[in-house]
Amino acid sequence: MESLQGYTILFLVWLVSTMLVRAMLTKSRTMIRLPPSPFAFPVIGHLHLLGPIPHQSFQKISNTYGPLIYLSLGSIPSVVVSSPELAKLFLKTKETWFSNRPQLSVVDHISYPLADFTFAPYGPYWKFMKKLCMTQLLGGQTLNKLLPVRSEEIKRFLKLMSKRAESKEPIEIGKELTKLTNNIITGMIMRQRCSGNDDDDHSESEKIKELVKERNQLVGKFNLSDFFWFCKNWDFQGFEARGKGFHEKFDSMMEKIIQEREEARNVEKGRNDIVKDLLDILLDIAKDEDHKSHIKLGRDNIKAIILDIFVAGTGTAAITIEWALSELINHPNIMKKARKEIDSIVGKTRLVEESDIVDLPYIQAITKETLRLHPAGPLILRESTEDCTINGYYIPKKTRVYINSWAIGRDSKYWENPLEFNPKRFLSEDGSGNINHMDVRGQSFNLLPFGSGRRGCPGASLALLIIQTSIACMIQCFEWKGFNGKVDLEEGPGLTLARAHPLICFPVSRFIL
């Protein structure tokens, strides 16, 4: 009993001390003019205002307090940005102050802290890795060489849909699209397929798929260690242990894959008929003693890059295609117009190819409208590297910055009828039918599905190739019917913009594969 009383006294002393410190900090903040902020509770700050879908919660607060707000998320100072003008300030004009990402505690355990690219501090290593991605791994020349991988996987997917159409089976399309994108990415990285229809469920690529899923769950969950300084060294939720377990499994598996590839490369040396995948390119760079950069790729760097590409390139593309199909089922007139465009440009005797997309402005517009309403990453996350001032407001060093691209894409100040799915808004007004200038790669700050600036997504071009070609082929080959007619558009919880409920639909064949 005495021990319990002692703990109670210590807790009360800590609570009172915390409240006093917060009161002092609040007083000092009024003197330095932080952005507008709602009432905060001791210790938890504004965490009580956040629901299971953070971007929606942020929008509600911004509707009351404005497009730049200050929040204390536990012990983490944070600002939320909800207008294109301010987004441009943070992501372009003053970008040097906001080029870092916050370090999430679980990332240190699941990834390779000194080799990771996604969360690496802005500096020489990050610049080297970004250049490597943009010029060699995900550049136009490499994407062109690996086009057959993407084309073959889309054909396999369409043949599976055709079989389901013949049997009139309902399809949970999100699962099938995830298999499609997983197969594309594993094929481009290491010439393997994830299990889809007839593959071995115990293949290395299948294991990677399951590990990536586990990784996303760990990163996407609320972690006490990231929001309360006094929890920093405690693993209350078991994330540290799970993260270390994930890392051991992934590292062991990737080591096996790399060793097998190195043995195969020795056997294949001198052959010119083998198209190099991304793993080959990375191994070539690691082996190149004359590489211009002073940074040399090691095993951990290669593993970290592969993990980053898997994470960024699989689920997000599948989610976007699923949202596009959801909207098209709800808007059959738009589906009909898109199909008419495809039939007139491509015809009815061959499948749509990636090279056709440039001549299909309405398909491009559908993709843009989907990304406006349903960006797979609705929040762009940055961190300030120094004390600075934005629009007259003080932003302390180490402040977490959330750019709410989801809210920006739905703001009535910048979009006419913003909740309406209307691809025509992205077509030129002269009646020519050409796609207008608004870019989805981060140059137009009204539309930020891939972020912007230095830390914009280096895989945007690949993602657009997969998304647009898949959407066009699905429209060309099938009529799509919802399981219960109208499709609900409810969003699910988490940091990515997944649907709350699976999209169940029936394909009806119209193109003989």
Short mmCIF file of C-alpha atoms in Angstrom, two decimals:
data_model
loop_
_atom_site.label_atom_id
_atom_site.label_comp_id
_atom_site.label_asym_id
_atom_site.label_seq_id
_atom_site.Cartn_x
_atom_site.Cartn_y
_atom_site.Cartn_z
CA MET A 1 0.00 0.00 0.00
CA GLU A 2 2.84 2.41 0.90
CA SER A 3 4.44 1.62 -2.43
CA LEU A 4 1.19 2.44 -4.25
CA GLN A 5 0.89 5.76 -2.37
CA GLY A 6 4.46 6.59 -3.35
CA TYR A 7 3.69 6.01 -7.03
CA THR A 8 0.53 8.12 -6.71
CA ILE A 9 2.48 11.04 -5.21
CA LEU A 10 5.12 10.79 -7.93
CA PHE A 11 2.41 10.78 -10.60
CA LEU A 12 0.71 13.86 -9.10
CA VAL A 13 4.04 15.71 -8.88
CA TRP A 14 4.76 14.84 -12.50
CA LEU A 15 1.26 15.91 -13.64
CA VAL A 16 1.40 19.27 -11.81
CA SER A 17 4.93 19.91 -13.12
CA THR A 18 3.82 19.14 -16.65
CA MET A 19 0.85 21.51 -16.36
CA LEU A 20 3.08 24.29 -15.03
CA VAL A 21 5.61 23.80 -17.80
CA ARG A 22 2.87 23.82 -20.42
CA ALA A 23 1.38 26.97 -18.93
CA MET A 24 4.79 28.67 -19.11
CA LEU A 25 5.25 27.53 -22.68
CA THR A 26 1.76 28.72 -23.61
CA LYS A 27 2.56 32.16 -22.20
CA SER A 28 5.81 32.34 -24.13
CA ARG A 29 4.04 31.20 -27.31
CA THR A 30 1.63 34.11 -27.16
CA MET A 31 4.67 36.40 -27.28
CA ILE A 32 6.16 34.74 -30.39
CA ARG A 33 2.88 34.45 -32.35
CA LEU A 34 2.36 30.86 -33.28
CA PRO A 35 -0.32 30.00 -35.88
CA PRO A 36 -3.96 29.83 -34.64
CA SER A 37 -4.65 26.89 -32.38
CA PRO A 38 -7.65 25.32 -30.59
CA PHE A 39 -7.74 24.60 -26.84
CA ALA A 40 -5.23 21.97 -25.74
CA PHE A 41 -5.32 19.64 -22.75
CA PRO A 42 -2.26 19.03 -20.56
CA VAL A 43 0.01 16.20 -21.69
CA ILE A 44 -2.10 15.04 -24.67
CA GLY A 45 -2.32 18.48 -26.28
CA HIS A 46 -4.71 18.27 -29.24
CA LEU A 47 -4.64 14.51 -29.74
CA HIS A 48 -8.24 14.31 -28.52
CA LEU A 49 -9.28 16.17 -31.69
CA LEU A 50 -7.91 13.50 -34.03
CA GLY A 51 -10.15 10.67 -35.19
CA PRO A 52 -9.17 7.45 -36.99
CA ILE A 53 -8.88 9.35 -40.31
CA PRO A 54 -6.33 12.12 -39.59
CA HIS A 55 -6.71 14.14 -42.80
CA GLN A 56 -10.46 14.50 -42.21
CA SER A 57 -9.87 15.59 -38.61
CA PHE A 58 -7.29 18.15 -39.73
CA GLN A 59 -9.74 19.57 -42.27
CA LYS A 60 -12.44 20.06 -39.63
CA ILE A 61 -10.04 22.00 -37.41
CA SER A 62 -8.78 24.06 -40.37
CA ASN A 63 -12.36 24.98 -41.31
CA THR A 64 -12.58 26.81 -37.96
CA TYR A 65 -9.04 28.13 -37.45
CA GLY A 66 -7.77 28.70 -40.99
CA PRO A 67 -5.39 27.11 -43.52
CA LEU A 68 -2.36 27.28 -41.19
CA ILE A 69 -2.92 25.91 -37.68
CA TYR A 70 -0.67 24.93 -34.78
CA LEU A 71 -1.29 21.70 -32.87
CA SER A 72 0.46 20.01 -29.96
CA LEU A 73 0.21 16.29 -30.69
CA GLY A 74 1.28 14.99 -27.34
CA SER A 75 4.73 16.55 -26.90
CA ILE A 76 5.24 17.05 -30.66
CA PRO A 77 4.77 20.61 -32.04
CA SER A 78 2.95 20.39 -35.36
CA VAL A 79 1.44 22.62 -38.03
CA VAL A 80 -1.22 21.70 -40.59
CA VAL A 81 -1.28 23.36 -44.02
CA SER A 82 -4.52 23.37 -46.03
CA SER A 83 -4.17 25.81 -48.92
CA PRO A 84 -2.16 25.71 -52.16
CA GLU A 85 -0.57 29.09 -51.48
CA LEU A 86 0.80 27.93 -48.14
CA ALA A 87 1.72 24.52 -49.54
CA LYS A 88 3.86 26.31 -52.14
CA LEU A 89 5.62 28.25 -49.37
CA PHE A 90 6.47 25.08 -47.44
CA LEU A 91 7.28 22.86 -50.43
CA LYS A 92 8.97 25.32 -52.79
CA THR A 93 9.63 28.92 -51.69
CA LYS A 94 10.93 28.02 -48.20
CA GLU A 95 11.67 24.39 -48.95
CA THR A 96 15.19 24.44 -47.52
CA TRP A 97 13.63 24.83 -44.06
CA PHE A 98 11.33 21.84 -44.57
CA SER A 99 13.33 19.24 -46.51
CA ASN A 100 13.52 16.66 -43.72
CA ARG A 101 11.01 14.05 -42.68
CA PRO A 102 10.38 13.34 -38.98
CA GLN A 103 12.08 10.24 -37.63
CA LEU A 104 9.45 7.71 -36.56
CA SER A 105 10.76 5.42 -33.85
CA VAL A 106 9.53 2.20 -35.46
CA VAL A 107 11.34 3.05 -38.74
CA ASP A 108 14.68 2.73 -36.96
CA HIS A 109 13.83 -0.88 -36.23
CA ILE A 110 12.12 -2.03 -39.43
CA SER A 111 14.45 -0.39 -41.94
CA TYR A 112 18.13 0.42 -42.29
CA PRO A 113 18.61 3.70 -40.36
CA LEU A 114 21.86 4.71 -42.05
CA ALA A 115 20.81 3.49 -45.51
CA ASP A 116 17.09 4.29 -45.77
CA PHE A 117 16.06 6.75 -48.49
CA THR A 118 12.47 7.65 -47.62
CA PHE A 119 13.28 8.98 -44.13
CA ALA A 120 16.94 9.96 -44.70
CA PRO A 121 17.87 13.52 -43.63
CA TYR A 122 18.29 15.97 -46.47
CA GLY A 123 21.99 15.97 -47.34
CA PRO A 124 24.64 14.38 -49.61
CA TYR A 125 23.44 10.79 -49.10
CA TRP A 126 19.80 11.66 -49.76
CA LYS A 127 20.75 13.69 -52.88
CA PHE A 128 22.78 10.75 -54.20
CA MET A 129 19.90 8.35 -53.66
CA LYS A 130 17.35 10.70 -55.27
CA LYS A 131 19.56 11.12 -58.34
CA LEU A 132 20.04 7.36 -58.52
CA CYS A 133 16.27 6.79 -58.48
CA MET A 134 15.47 9.50 -61.02
CA THR A 135 18.20 8.69 -63.55
CA GLN A 136 18.87 4.94 -63.34
CA LEU A 137 16.23 3.06 -61.35
CA LEU A 138 13.03 4.89 -62.28
CA GLY A 139 14.19 7.00 -65.22
CA GLY A 140 12.62 6.83 -68.66
CA GLN A 141 15.23 4.52 -70.18
CA THR A 142 14.84 1.88 -67.44
CA LEU A 143 11.05 2.11 -67.48
CA ASN A 144 11.05 1.56 -71.25
CA LYS A 145 13.27 -1.52 -70.96
CA LEU A 146 10.97 -3.01 -68.31
CA LEU A 147 7.77 -2.23 -70.24
CA PRO A 148 7.26 -5.94 -71.16
CA VAL A 149 6.98 -6.80 -67.44
CA ARG A 150 4.14 -4.30 -66.94
CA SER A 151 2.37 -5.27 -70.18
CA GLU A 152 2.50 -8.99 -69.43
CA GLU A 153 1.15 -8.58 -65.90
CA ILE A 154 -1.76 -6.41 -67.08
CA LYS A 155 -2.61 -9.06 -69.71
CA ARG A 156 -2.56 -11.78 -67.03
CA PHE A 157 -4.84 -9.67 -64.85
CA LEU A 158 -7.30 -9.08 -67.70
CA LYS A 159 -7.40 -12.80 -68.55
CA LEU A 160 -8.22 -13.57 -64.94
CA MET A 161 -11.01 -10.97 -65.02
CA SER A 162 -12.30 -12.57 -68.24
CA LYS A 163 -12.50 -15.98 -66.56
CA ARG A 164 -14.39 -14.45 -63.65
CA ALA A 165 -16.75 -12.75 -66.10
CA GLU A 166 -17.50 -16.10 -67.78
CA SER A 167 -18.34 -17.70 -64.44
CA LYS A 168 -20.24 -14.55 -63.35
CA GLU A 169 -18.34 -14.54 -60.06
CA PRO A 170 -18.28 -11.42 -57.88
CA ILE A 171 -14.76 -10.01 -57.52
CA GLU A 172 -13.17 -8.17 -54.61
CA ILE A 173 -11.30 -6.00 -57.05
CA GLY A 174 -8.94 -4.37 -54.53
CA LYS A 175 -7.31 -7.73 -53.77
CA GLU A 176 -6.81 -8.50 -57.45
CA LEU A 177 -5.39 -5.04 -58.15
CA THR A 178 -2.96 -5.44 -55.25
CA LYS A 179 -1.77 -8.72 -56.77
CA LEU A 180 -1.38 -6.95 -60.12
CA THR A 181 0.77 -4.13 -58.74
CA ASN A 182 2.76 -6.52 -56.54
CA ASN A 183 3.52 -8.69 -59.57
CA ILE A 184 4.59 -5.66 -61.61
CA ILE A 185 6.94 -4.35 -58.92
CA THR A 186 8.49 -7.73 -58.06
CA GLY A 187 8.94 -8.40 -61.78
CA MET A 188 10.68 -5.08 -62.31
CA ILE A 189 12.89 -5.51 -59.25
CA MET A 190 13.92 -9.17 -59.45
CA ARG A 191 12.19 -11.00 -62.34
CA GLN A 192 9.77 -12.78 -60.03
CA ARG A 193 6.03 -12.71 -59.54
CA CYS A 194 4.08 -12.60 -56.31
CA SER A 195 1.53 -15.41 -56.01
CA GLY A 196 -1.48 -14.50 -58.07
CA ASN A 197 -3.39 -17.43 -59.44
CA ASP A 198 -1.12 -20.42 -59.82
CA ASP A 199 2.15 -19.37 -58.19
CA ASP A 200 3.80 -20.92 -55.15
CA ASP A 201 2.50 -19.16 -52.05
CA HIS A 202 5.88 -19.72 -50.42
CA SER A 203 7.95 -17.92 -53.10
CA GLU A 204 10.37 -15.22 -52.03
CA SER A 205 8.30 -12.55 -53.77
CA GLU A 206 5.18 -13.73 -51.93
CA LYS A 207 7.06 -13.45 -48.63
CA ILE A 208 8.11 -9.91 -49.53
CA LYS A 209 4.49 -9.03 -50.23
CA GLU A 210 3.45 -10.21 -46.77
CA LEU A 211 6.37 -8.41 -45.13
CA VAL A 212 5.54 -5.14 -46.88
CA LYS A 213 1.98 -5.47 -45.63
CA GLU A 214 3.30 -5.98 -42.09
CA ARG A 215 5.61 -2.98 -42.47
CA ASN A 216 2.76 -0.70 -43.53
CA GLN A 217 0.70 -1.79 -40.53
CA LEU A 218 3.55 -0.97 -38.14
CA VAL A 219 4.21 2.48 -39.65
CA GLY A 220 0.52 3.36 -39.94
CA LYS A 221 -0.49 2.67 -36.34
CA PHE A 222 -0.49 5.26 -33.56
CA ASN A 223 2.75 4.86 -31.62
CA LEU A 224 3.03 6.38 -28.14
CA SER A 225 6.80 6.69 -28.55
CA ASP A 226 6.36 9.17 -31.41
CA PHE A 227 4.09 11.57 -29.50
CA PHE A 228 5.15 11.49 -25.83
CA TRP A 229 8.76 12.15 -24.90
CA PHE A 230 8.45 10.18 -21.65
CA CYS A 231 7.48 7.06 -23.69
CA LYS A 232 10.52 7.32 -25.97
CA ASN A 233 12.48 4.53 -24.32
CA TRP A 234 9.50 2.31 -23.54
CA ASP A 235 7.97 -0.23 -25.89
CA PHE A 236 4.46 -0.22 -24.38
CA GLN A 237 2.78 -1.40 -27.59
CA GLY A 238 5.41 -3.92 -28.63
CA PHE A 239 6.23 -2.04 -31.87
CA GLU A 240 9.97 -2.13 -31.27
CA ALA A 241 9.97 -5.90 -30.83
CA ARG A 242 7.74 -6.39 -33.89
CA GLY A 243 9.89 -4.00 -35.91
CA LYS A 244 13.07 -5.88 -35.06
CA GLY A 245 11.37 -9.15 -35.96
CA PHE A 246 10.28 -7.69 -39.29
CA HIS A 247 13.80 -6.44 -40.01
CA GLU A 248 15.40 -9.82 -39.27
CA LYS A 249 12.99 -11.63 -41.59
CA PHE A 250 13.30 -9.10 -44.41
CA ASP A 251 17.08 -8.85 -44.14
CA SER A 252 17.55 -12.61 -44.14
CA MET A 253 15.28 -13.04 -47.15
CA MET A 254 16.89 -10.21 -49.15
CA GLU A 255 20.37 -11.56 -48.36
CA LYS A 256 19.34 -14.90 -49.84
CA ILE A 257 17.87 -13.24 -52.95
CA ILE A 258 20.98 -11.11 -53.51
CA GLN A 259 23.34 -14.07 -53.08
CA GLU A 260 21.34 -16.14 -55.55
CA ARG A 261 21.32 -13.26 -58.02
CA GLU A 262 25.09 -12.79 -57.74
CA GLU A 263 25.59 -16.50 -58.49
CA ALA A 264 23.25 -16.26 -61.48
CA ARG A 265 25.04 -13.16 -62.75
CA ASN A 266 28.35 -15.05 -62.74
CA VAL A 267 26.77 -17.78 -64.89
CA GLU A 268 25.08 -15.24 -67.21
CA LYS A 269 28.18 -13.04 -67.61
CA GLY A 270 28.65 -11.97 -71.21
CA ARG A 271 25.07 -12.66 -72.32
CA ASN A 272 23.33 -9.74 -74.01
CA ASP A 273 19.83 -11.20 -74.20
CA ILE A 274 18.95 -10.60 -70.54
CA VAL A 275 17.20 -7.35 -69.65
CA LYS A 276 18.57 -6.02 -66.39
CA ASP A 277 16.05 -5.51 -63.62
CA LEU A 278 16.41 -3.00 -60.78
CA LEU A 279 18.38 -5.42 -58.61
CA ASP A 280 20.88 -5.91 -61.44
CA ILE A 281 21.27 -2.15 -61.80
CA LEU A 282 21.90 -1.75 -58.08
CA LEU A 283 24.46 -4.56 -58.03
CA ASP A 284 26.24 -3.03 -61.03
CA ILE A 285 26.48 0.33 -59.26
CA ALA A 286 27.69 -1.30 -56.04
CA LYS A 287 30.41 -3.14 -57.98
CA ASP A 288 31.49 -0.12 -60.04
CA GLU A 289 34.77 1.09 -58.53
CA ASP A 290 34.86 4.06 -60.93
CA HIS A 291 31.43 5.41 -60.01
CA LYS A 292 31.50 9.21 -60.04
CA SER A 293 29.94 9.62 -56.61
CA HIS A 294 32.03 9.31 -53.47
CA ILE A 295 29.13 7.42 -51.90
CA LYS A 296 29.38 3.67 -52.42
CA LEU A 297 26.38 1.37 -52.29
CA GLY A 298 26.60 -1.43 -49.75
CA ARG A 299 24.33 -4.37 -49.03
CA ASP A 300 22.17 -2.39 -46.61
CA ASN A 301 21.70 0.41 -49.15
CA ILE A 302 20.45 -2.06 -51.77
CA LYS A 303 18.06 -3.72 -49.33
CA ALA A 304 16.74 -0.36 -48.12
CA ILE A 305 16.08 0.87 -51.68
CA ILE A 306 14.25 -2.33 -52.59
CA LEU A 307 12.08 -2.06 -49.48
CA ASP A 308 11.28 1.59 -50.30
CA ILE A 309 10.28 0.76 -53.88
CA PHE A 310 8.06 -2.11 -52.75
CA VAL A 311 6.32 0.05 -50.18
CA ALA A 312 5.81 3.03 -52.49
CA GLY A 313 4.99 1.14 -55.67
CA THR A 314 2.44 -1.51 -54.77
CA GLY A 315 -0.47 -0.57 -52.52
CA THR A 316 -0.74 3.08 -53.55
CA ALA A 317 -1.25 2.33 -57.27
CA ALA A 318 -3.80 -0.39 -56.49
CA ILE A 319 -5.72 1.95 -54.18
CA THR A 320 -5.90 4.66 -56.87
CA ILE A 321 -7.16 2.27 -59.56
CA GLU A 322 -9.80 0.94 -57.14
CA TRP A 323 -11.02 4.48 -56.38
CA ALA A 324 -11.15 5.29 -60.11
CA LEU A 325 -13.27 2.20 -60.79
CA SER A 326 -15.55 3.08 -57.85
CA GLU A 327 -16.18 6.53 -59.32
CA LEU A 328 -16.69 5.18 -62.84
CA ILE A 329 -19.28 2.64 -61.70
CA ASN A 330 -21.15 5.52 -60.01
CA HIS A 331 -20.84 7.63 -63.18
CA PRO A 332 -21.66 5.34 -66.13
CA ASN A 333 -21.83 8.31 -68.50
CA ILE A 334 -18.15 9.06 -67.79
CA MET A 335 -17.28 5.37 -68.25
CA LYS A 336 -19.13 5.41 -71.59
CA LYS A 337 -17.32 8.53 -72.78
CA ALA A 338 -13.93 7.06 -71.83
CA ARG A 339 -14.71 3.84 -73.69
CA LYS A 340 -15.77 5.80 -76.76
CA GLU A 341 -12.43 7.63 -76.72
CA ILE A 342 -10.53 4.34 -76.47
CA ASP A 343 -12.52 2.72 -79.28
CA SER A 344 -11.95 5.69 -81.59
CA ILE A 345 -8.21 6.03 -80.92
CA VAL A 346 -7.08 2.44 -80.23
CA GLY A 347 -9.83 0.47 -81.91
CA LYS A 348 -11.35 -2.87 -80.98
CA THR A 349 -8.73 -5.27 -82.28
CA ARG A 350 -5.87 -4.72 -79.81
CA LEU A 351 -5.33 -3.79 -76.16
CA VAL A 352 -4.50 -0.30 -74.99
CA GLU A 353 -0.76 0.12 -74.55
CA GLU A 354 1.25 2.59 -72.49
CA SER A 355 2.21 4.48 -75.64
CA ASP A 356 -1.49 5.13 -76.35
CA ILE A 357 -2.09 7.13 -73.17
CA VAL A 358 -0.68 10.35 -74.61
CA ASP A 359 -3.52 10.24 -77.20
CA LEU A 360 -6.22 9.52 -74.59
CA PRO A 361 -6.78 12.87 -72.81
CA TYR A 362 -10.03 11.76 -71.19
CA ILE A 363 -8.28 8.78 -69.53
CA GLN A 364 -5.62 11.20 -68.28
CA ALA A 365 -8.37 13.49 -66.96
CA ILE A 366 -10.08 10.60 -65.15
CA THR A 367 -6.76 9.76 -63.48
CA LYS A 368 -6.20 13.36 -62.40
CA GLU A 369 -9.72 13.67 -61.03
CA THR A 370 -9.28 10.42 -59.09
CA LEU A 371 -5.99 11.65 -57.62
CA ARG A 372 -7.60 14.99 -56.71
CA LEU A 373 -10.43 13.40 -54.72
CA HIS A 374 -8.61 10.28 -53.53
CA PRO A 375 -4.83 10.86 -53.18
CA ALA A 376 -3.32 7.61 -51.89
CA GLY A 377 -1.10 9.64 -49.53
CA PRO A 378 -3.48 12.36 -48.27
CA LEU A 379 -0.89 13.93 -45.95
CA ILE A 380 2.57 15.12 -47.01
CA LEU A 381 4.85 14.88 -43.98
CA ARG A 382 7.86 17.16 -43.38
CA GLU A 383 9.81 18.58 -40.42
CA SER A 384 11.38 22.02 -39.90
CA THR A 385 15.16 22.03 -39.66
CA GLU A 386 15.43 25.45 -37.94
CA ASP A 387 13.37 28.17 -36.29
CA CYS A 388 11.63 30.12 -39.05
CA THR A 389 8.73 32.43 -39.88
CA ILE A 390 5.93 31.68 -42.37
CA ASN A 391 3.35 34.37 -43.17
CA GLY A 392 4.32 36.20 -39.96
CA TYR A 393 3.91 33.08 -37.80
CA TYR A 394 6.75 31.49 -35.86
CA ILE A 395 7.51 27.83 -36.67
CA PRO A 396 9.93 26.30 -34.14
CA LYS A 397 12.71 23.93 -35.11
CA LYS A 398 11.69 20.25 -35.13
CA THR A 399 8.04 21.11 -35.82
CA ARG A 400 6.18 18.39 -37.69
CA VAL A 401 4.46 19.69 -40.84
CA TYR A 402 1.35 18.06 -42.33
CA ILE A 403 0.41 19.28 -45.83
CA ASN A 404 -3.22 18.18 -46.23
CA SER A 405 -3.31 17.43 -49.97
CA TRP A 406 -6.69 15.73 -49.53
CA ALA A 407 -8.25 18.93 -48.15
CA ILE A 408 -6.55 21.12 -50.79
CA GLY A 409 -8.03 18.93 -53.53
CA ARG A 410 -11.54 19.41 -52.12
CA ASP A 411 -11.51 23.11 -51.21
CA SER A 412 -14.35 25.09 -52.81
CA LYS A 413 -12.12 28.19 -52.95
CA TYR A 414 -10.02 26.55 -55.61
CA TRP A 415 -12.33 24.00 -57.25
CA GLU A 416 -15.83 24.42 -58.68
CA ASN A 417 -18.20 21.81 -57.18
CA PRO A 418 -15.21 20.16 -55.47
CA LEU A 419 -17.00 17.01 -54.29
CA GLU A 420 -18.28 16.21 -57.78
CA PHE A 421 -16.33 13.66 -59.84
CA ASN A 422 -15.88 15.61 -63.07
CA PRO A 423 -12.86 14.79 -65.30
CA LYS A 424 -13.85 17.61 -67.69
CA ARG A 425 -12.30 20.10 -65.26
CA PHE A 426 -8.89 18.86 -66.44
CA LEU A 427 -9.60 19.31 -70.15
CA SER A 428 -8.84 22.53 -71.99
CA GLU A 429 -11.64 25.05 -72.26
CA ASP A 430 -11.20 25.61 -76.00
CA GLY A 431 -13.18 22.47 -76.81
CA SER A 432 -10.20 20.70 -78.35
CA GLY A 433 -10.40 17.89 -75.82
CA ASN A 434 -6.70 18.21 -74.96
CA ILE A 435 -5.54 17.72 -71.39
CA ASN A 436 -4.78 21.04 -69.69
CA HIS A 437 -1.48 22.08 -68.16
CA MET A 438 -2.22 21.15 -64.53
CA ASP A 439 0.42 18.65 -63.48
CA VAL A 440 0.08 15.90 -60.85
CA ARG A 441 3.81 15.61 -60.19
CA GLY A 442 3.89 18.60 -57.82
CA GLN A 443 4.17 21.67 -60.05
CA SER A 444 0.51 22.64 -59.50
CA PHE A 445 0.01 23.14 -55.78
CA ASN A 446 -3.75 22.69 -56.07
CA LEU A 447 -3.01 19.06 -56.87
CA LEU A 448 -0.38 17.22 -54.80
CA PRO A 449 -0.95 13.44 -54.95
CA PHE A 450 2.80 12.76 -55.23
CA GLY A 451 4.05 15.60 -53.04
CA SER A 452 6.28 18.30 -54.49
CA GLY A 453 9.77 19.73 -54.48
CA ARG A 454 12.96 17.88 -53.66
CA ARG A 455 11.15 15.21 -51.67
CA GLY A 456 8.41 14.66 -54.21
CA CYS A 457 7.81 11.01 -55.08
CA PRO A 458 10.54 9.82 -57.51
CA GLY A 459 8.22 7.03 -58.70
CA ALA A 460 5.42 9.30 -59.96
CA SER A 461 6.08 8.48 -63.63
CA LEU A 462 5.98 4.73 -62.97
CA ALA A 463 2.82 5.06 -60.89
CA LEU A 464 1.05 7.03 -63.64
CA LEU A 465 2.05 4.45 -66.28
CA ILE A 466 0.57 1.63 -64.19
CA ILE A 467 -2.57 3.51 -63.12
CA GLN A 468 -3.52 5.02 -66.48
CA THR A 469 -2.84 1.91 -68.55
CA SER A 470 -4.69 -0.34 -66.10
CA ILE A 471 -7.73 1.95 -65.99
CA ALA A 472 -7.83 2.20 -69.79
CA CYS A 473 -7.57 -1.58 -70.27
CA MET A 474 -10.26 -2.27 -67.66
CA ILE A 475 -12.62 0.18 -69.37
CA GLN A 476 -11.81 -1.21 -72.83
CA CYS A 477 -12.27 -4.87 -71.93
CA PHE A 478 -15.22 -4.89 -69.54
CA GLU A 479 -18.44 -3.36 -68.43
CA TRP A 480 -18.27 -3.00 -64.64
CA LYS A 481 -21.27 -3.40 -62.38
CA GLY A 482 -21.37 -2.77 -58.64
CA PHE A 483 -22.53 -5.59 -56.35
CA ASN A 484 -25.35 -3.47 -54.95
CA GLY A 485 -25.67 -0.88 -57.69
CA LYS A 486 -24.27 2.38 -56.32
CA VAL A 487 -20.79 2.13 -54.80
CA ASP A 488 -20.19 3.78 -51.42
CA LEU A 489 -17.20 6.12 -51.22
CA GLU A 490 -16.48 5.89 -47.50
CA GLU A 491 -12.82 6.16 -46.57
CA GLY A 492 -11.10 3.76 -44.21
CA PRO A 493 -8.86 4.60 -41.24
CA GLY A 494 -5.10 4.93 -41.52
CA LEU A 495 -2.46 7.09 -43.16
CA THR A 496 -3.20 5.89 -46.70
CA LEU A 497 -6.51 6.55 -48.40
CA ALA A 498 -7.95 3.05 -48.64
CA ARG A 499 -11.66 2.35 -49.02
CA ALA A 500 -13.58 1.57 -45.83
CA HIS A 501 -15.30 -1.39 -47.51
CA PRO A 502 -14.06 -3.71 -50.25
CA LEU A 503 -15.27 -2.91 -53.76
CA ILE A 504 -17.23 -5.95 -54.92
CA CYS A 505 -18.15 -5.89 -58.60
CA PHE A 506 -18.98 -7.99 -61.65
CA PRO A 507 -17.07 -7.63 -64.93
CA VAL A 508 -18.96 -8.21 -68.17
CA SER A 509 -16.63 -8.95 -71.10
CA ARG A 510 -16.79 -6.79 -74.22
CA PHE A 511 -13.30 -7.40 -75.68
CA ILE A 512 -12.03 -10.86 -76.64
CA LEU A 513 -8.56 -11.38 -75.18
#
